[in-house]
Short mmCIF file of C-alpha atoms in Angstrom, two decimals:
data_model
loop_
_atom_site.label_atom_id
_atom_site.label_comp_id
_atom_site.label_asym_id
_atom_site.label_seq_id
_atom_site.Cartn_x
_atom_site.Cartn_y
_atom_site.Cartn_z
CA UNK A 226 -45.62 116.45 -85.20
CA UNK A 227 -47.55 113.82 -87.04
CA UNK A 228 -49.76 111.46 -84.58
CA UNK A 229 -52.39 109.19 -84.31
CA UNK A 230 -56.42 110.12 -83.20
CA UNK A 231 -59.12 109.10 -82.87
CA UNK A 232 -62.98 110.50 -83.37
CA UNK A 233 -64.80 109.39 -81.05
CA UNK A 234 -63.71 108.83 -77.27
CA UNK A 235 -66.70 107.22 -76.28
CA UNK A 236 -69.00 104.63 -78.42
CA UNK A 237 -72.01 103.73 -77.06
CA UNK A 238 -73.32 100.15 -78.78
CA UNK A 239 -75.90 97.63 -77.70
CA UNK A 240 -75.93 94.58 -77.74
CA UNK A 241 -75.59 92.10 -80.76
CA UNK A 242 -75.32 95.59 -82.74
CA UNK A 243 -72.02 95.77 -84.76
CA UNK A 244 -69.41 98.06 -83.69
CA UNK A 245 -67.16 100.37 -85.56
CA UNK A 246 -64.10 102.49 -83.90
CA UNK A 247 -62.17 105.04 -86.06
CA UNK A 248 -58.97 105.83 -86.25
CA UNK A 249 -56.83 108.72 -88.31
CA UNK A 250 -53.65 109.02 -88.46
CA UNK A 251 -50.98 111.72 -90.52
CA UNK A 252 -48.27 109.91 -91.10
CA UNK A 253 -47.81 108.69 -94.46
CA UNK A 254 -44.64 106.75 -93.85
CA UNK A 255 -46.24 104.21 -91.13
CA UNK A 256 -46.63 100.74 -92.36
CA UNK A 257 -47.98 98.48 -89.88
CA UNK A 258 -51.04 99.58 -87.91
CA UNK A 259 -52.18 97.66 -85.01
CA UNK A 260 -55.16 97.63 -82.78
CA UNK A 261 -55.33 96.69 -78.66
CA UNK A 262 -58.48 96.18 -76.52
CA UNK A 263 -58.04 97.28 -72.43
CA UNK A 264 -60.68 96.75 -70.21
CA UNK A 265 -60.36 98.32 -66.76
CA UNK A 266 -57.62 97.00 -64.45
CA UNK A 267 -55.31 95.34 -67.04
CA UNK A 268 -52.94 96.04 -69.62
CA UNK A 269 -53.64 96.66 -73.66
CA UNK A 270 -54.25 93.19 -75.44
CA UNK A 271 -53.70 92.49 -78.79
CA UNK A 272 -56.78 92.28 -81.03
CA UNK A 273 -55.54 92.36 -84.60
CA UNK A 274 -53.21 94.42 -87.33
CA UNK A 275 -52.54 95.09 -90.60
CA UNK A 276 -49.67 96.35 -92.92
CA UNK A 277 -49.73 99.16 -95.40
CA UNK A 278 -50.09 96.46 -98.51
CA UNK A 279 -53.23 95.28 -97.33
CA UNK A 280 -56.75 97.09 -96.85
CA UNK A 281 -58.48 94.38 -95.33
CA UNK A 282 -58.03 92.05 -92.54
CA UNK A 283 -60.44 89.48 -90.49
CA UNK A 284 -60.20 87.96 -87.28
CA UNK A 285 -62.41 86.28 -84.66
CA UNK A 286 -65.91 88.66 -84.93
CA UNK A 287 -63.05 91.67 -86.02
CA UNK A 288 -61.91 93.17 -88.85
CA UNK A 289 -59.56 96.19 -89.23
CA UNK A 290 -60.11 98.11 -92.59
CA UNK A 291 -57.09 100.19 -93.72
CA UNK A 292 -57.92 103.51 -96.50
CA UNK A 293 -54.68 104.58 -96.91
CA UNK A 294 -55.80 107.60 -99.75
CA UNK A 295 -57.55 109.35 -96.68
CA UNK A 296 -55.59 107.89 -93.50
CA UNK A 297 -58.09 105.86 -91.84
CA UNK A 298 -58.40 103.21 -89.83
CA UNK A 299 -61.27 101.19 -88.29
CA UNK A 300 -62.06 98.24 -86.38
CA UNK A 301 -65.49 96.43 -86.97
CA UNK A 302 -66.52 94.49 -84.12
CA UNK A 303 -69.45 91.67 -85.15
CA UNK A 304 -71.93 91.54 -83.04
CA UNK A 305 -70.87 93.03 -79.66
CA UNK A 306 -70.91 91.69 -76.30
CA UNK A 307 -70.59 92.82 -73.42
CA UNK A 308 -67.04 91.51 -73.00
CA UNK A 309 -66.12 93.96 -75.27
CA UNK A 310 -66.42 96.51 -73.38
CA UNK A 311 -63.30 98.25 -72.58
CA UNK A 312 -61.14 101.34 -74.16
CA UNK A 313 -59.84 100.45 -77.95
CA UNK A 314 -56.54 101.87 -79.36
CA UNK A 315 -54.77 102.22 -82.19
CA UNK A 316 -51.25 102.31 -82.94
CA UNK A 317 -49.06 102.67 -86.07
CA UNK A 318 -45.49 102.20 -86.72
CA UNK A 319 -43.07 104.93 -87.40
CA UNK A 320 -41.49 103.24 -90.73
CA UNK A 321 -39.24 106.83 -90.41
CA UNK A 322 -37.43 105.45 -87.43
CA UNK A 323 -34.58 102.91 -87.94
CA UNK A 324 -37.24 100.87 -86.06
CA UNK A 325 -40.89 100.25 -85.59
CA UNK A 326 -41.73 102.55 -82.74
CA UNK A 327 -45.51 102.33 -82.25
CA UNK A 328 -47.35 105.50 -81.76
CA UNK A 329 -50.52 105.27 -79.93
CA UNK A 330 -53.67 107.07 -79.93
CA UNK A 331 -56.07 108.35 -76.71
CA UNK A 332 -58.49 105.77 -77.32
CA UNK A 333 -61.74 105.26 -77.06
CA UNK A 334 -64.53 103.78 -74.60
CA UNK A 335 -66.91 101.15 -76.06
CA UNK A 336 -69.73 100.46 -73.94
CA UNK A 337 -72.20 97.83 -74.55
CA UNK A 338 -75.66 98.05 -73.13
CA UNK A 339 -77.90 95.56 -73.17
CA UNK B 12 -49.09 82.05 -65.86
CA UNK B 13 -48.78 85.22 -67.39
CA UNK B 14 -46.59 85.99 -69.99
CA UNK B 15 -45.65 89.15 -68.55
CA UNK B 16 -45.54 90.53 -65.37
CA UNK B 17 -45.32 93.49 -63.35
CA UNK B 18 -44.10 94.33 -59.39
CA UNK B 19 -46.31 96.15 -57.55
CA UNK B 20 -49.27 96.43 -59.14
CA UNK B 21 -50.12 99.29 -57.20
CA UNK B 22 -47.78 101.80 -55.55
CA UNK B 23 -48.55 104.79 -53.11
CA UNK B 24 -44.98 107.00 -52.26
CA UNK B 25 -43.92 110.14 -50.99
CA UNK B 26 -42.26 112.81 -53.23
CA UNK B 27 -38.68 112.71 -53.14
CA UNK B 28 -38.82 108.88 -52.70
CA UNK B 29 -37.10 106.59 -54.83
CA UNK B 30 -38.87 103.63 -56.24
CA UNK B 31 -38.40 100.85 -58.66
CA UNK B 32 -40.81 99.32 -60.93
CA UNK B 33 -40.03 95.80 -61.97
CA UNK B 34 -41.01 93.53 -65.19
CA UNK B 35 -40.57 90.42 -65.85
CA UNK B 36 -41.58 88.01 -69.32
CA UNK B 37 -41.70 84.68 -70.10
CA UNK B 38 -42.14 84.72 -73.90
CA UNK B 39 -38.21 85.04 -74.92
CA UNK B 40 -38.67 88.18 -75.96
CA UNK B 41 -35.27 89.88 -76.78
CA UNK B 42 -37.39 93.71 -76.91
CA UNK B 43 -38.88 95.31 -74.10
CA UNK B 44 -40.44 98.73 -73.47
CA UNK B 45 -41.49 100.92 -70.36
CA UNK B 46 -44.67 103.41 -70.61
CA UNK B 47 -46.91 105.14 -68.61
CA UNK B 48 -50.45 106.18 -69.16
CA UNK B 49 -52.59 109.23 -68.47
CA UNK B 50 -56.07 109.53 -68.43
CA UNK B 51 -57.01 110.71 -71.83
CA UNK B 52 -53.66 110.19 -73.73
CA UNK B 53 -52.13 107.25 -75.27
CA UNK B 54 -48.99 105.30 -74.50
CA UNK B 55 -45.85 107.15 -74.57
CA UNK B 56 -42.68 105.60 -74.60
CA UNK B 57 -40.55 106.03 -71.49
CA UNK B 58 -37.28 103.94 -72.18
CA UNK B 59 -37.09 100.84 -74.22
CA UNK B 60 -34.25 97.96 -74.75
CA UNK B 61 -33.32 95.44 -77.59
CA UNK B 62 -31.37 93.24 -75.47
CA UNK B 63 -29.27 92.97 -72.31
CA UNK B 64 -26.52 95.65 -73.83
CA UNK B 65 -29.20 98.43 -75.14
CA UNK B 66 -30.89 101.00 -73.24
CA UNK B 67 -32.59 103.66 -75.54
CA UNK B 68 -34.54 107.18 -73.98
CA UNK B 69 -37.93 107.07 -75.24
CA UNK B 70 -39.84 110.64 -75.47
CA UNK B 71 -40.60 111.14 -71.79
CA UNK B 72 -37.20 109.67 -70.31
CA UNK B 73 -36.87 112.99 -67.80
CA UNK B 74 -36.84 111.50 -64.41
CA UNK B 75 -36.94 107.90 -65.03
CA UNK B 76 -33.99 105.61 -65.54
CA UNK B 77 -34.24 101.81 -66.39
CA UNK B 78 -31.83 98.70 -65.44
CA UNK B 79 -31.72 95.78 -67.64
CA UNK B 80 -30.67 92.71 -65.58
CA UNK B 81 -30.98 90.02 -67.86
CA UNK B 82 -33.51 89.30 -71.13
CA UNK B 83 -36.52 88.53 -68.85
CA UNK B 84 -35.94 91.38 -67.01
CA UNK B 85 -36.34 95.19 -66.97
CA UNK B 86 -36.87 97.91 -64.34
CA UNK B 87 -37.84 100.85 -64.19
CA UNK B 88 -36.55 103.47 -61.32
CA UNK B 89 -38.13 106.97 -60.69
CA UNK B 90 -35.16 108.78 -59.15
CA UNK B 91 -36.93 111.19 -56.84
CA UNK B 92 -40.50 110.83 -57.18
CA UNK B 93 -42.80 114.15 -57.87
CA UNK B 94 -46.78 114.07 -57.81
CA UNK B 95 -46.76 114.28 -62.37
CA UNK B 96 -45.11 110.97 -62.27
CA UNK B 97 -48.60 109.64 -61.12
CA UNK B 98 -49.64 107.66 -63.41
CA UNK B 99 -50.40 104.03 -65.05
CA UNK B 100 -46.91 102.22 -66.00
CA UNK B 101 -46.85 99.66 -68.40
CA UNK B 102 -44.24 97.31 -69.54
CA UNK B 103 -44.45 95.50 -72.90
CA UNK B 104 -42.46 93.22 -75.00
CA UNK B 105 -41.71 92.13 -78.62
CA UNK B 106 -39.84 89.69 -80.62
CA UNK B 107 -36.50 91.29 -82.23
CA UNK B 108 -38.02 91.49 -85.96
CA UNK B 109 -41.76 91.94 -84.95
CA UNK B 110 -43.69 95.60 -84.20
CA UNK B 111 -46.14 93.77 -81.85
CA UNK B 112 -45.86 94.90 -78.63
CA UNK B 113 -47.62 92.23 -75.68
CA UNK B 114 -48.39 94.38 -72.44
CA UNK B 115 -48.29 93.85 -68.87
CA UNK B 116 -50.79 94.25 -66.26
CA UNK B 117 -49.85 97.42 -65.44
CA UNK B 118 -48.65 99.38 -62.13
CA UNK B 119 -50.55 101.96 -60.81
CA UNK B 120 -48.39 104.63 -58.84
CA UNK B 121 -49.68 107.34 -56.68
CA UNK B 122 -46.76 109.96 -56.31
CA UNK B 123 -48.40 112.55 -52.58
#
């Protein structure tokens, strides 16, 4: 089956560097792709997303970039803190489905050292 | 407050046992969806429900059955509990036309 991965499971980054996180995914149908943060102890939170029209999208210190010819995605993280340490996921919706299931991937650990 | 929550947050049974696993949201949400987590996997979808009247088997339903009491509310029941259903359980919730999911805290169960 088609599914969503990502590269690296752990990212080591220090401080005040920038970070990126990778994601692929397979399937070609998915049109909304969304990214979640969880640190340890609590439940994913939403960082930021993007839909199949765009390639490009910015948020507070993140921005997700979308390649659609090669089925990437990443998520830049401006200067990194040590708050943003945690495990990042990504997640893309099923357009196949009569609704958006999200499919998620393993994730992977971002730690910041100082 | 937060806008949604889980009972227990942690959870220690016996196989065999039957337990329940409750959520509850504030955010009007008419969507909400049960997973559970293992360490180095993703998500995956246990049951999920558009509203009061809909109860839909996600892709790891086997074992688990859900109750719907009202919009604010959905449970999650592990019939007889065995030691793979140890796990992280997360509910999450979404607005009817909307793919973003908003997650819970999280329930950590420990099936000996």
């Amino acid at each position: 089956g088609e599914s969503v991965g990502l590269h690296l499971p752990t990212l080591s980054v220090q401080e005040g560097d920038n970070s990126i996180i990778n994601c692929a995914y397979s399937n070609s149908a998915s049109d909304y792709f969304i990214w979640y943060k969880q640190e340890s102890g609590k439940g994913p939170q939403f960082i930021i997303d993007i839909r199949s029209n765009m390639d490009k999208r910015q948020g507070q210190r993140v921005t997700v970039l979308l390649n659609k010819t090669v089925k990437h995605l990443s998520l830049q993280i401006a200067a990194t803190q040590p708050g943003d340490s945690a495990v990042y996921f990504c997640a893309e919706n099923w357009a196949t489905d009569s609704w958006g299931k999200l499919q998620f991937g393993a994730g992977t650990q971002v730690v910041v050292t100082p | 407050d937060a806008d949604v929550t889980q009972t227990p947050r942690n959870r220690i049974t016996k196989t065999g046992k039957r337990i329940m696993l409750e959520c509850s949201q504030t955010k009007g949400h008419d969507r909400m969806y049960w997973y559970r987590q293992d360490p180095g996997l993703g998500l995956r979808l246990i049951y999920y429900s558009f509203d009061v009247k809909d109860i839909n088997k996600g892709e790891i339903s086997d074992g688990y059955s859900v109750s719907r009491q009202a919009q604010a509310k959905f449970s999650l029941s592990l019939e007889s509990a065995i030691p793979n259903q140890t796990a992280l359980y997360f509910c999450a919730t979404s607005e009817a036309s909307q793919e973003t999911q908003y997650f819970g805290p999280g329930t950590r169960l420990l099936v000996l």
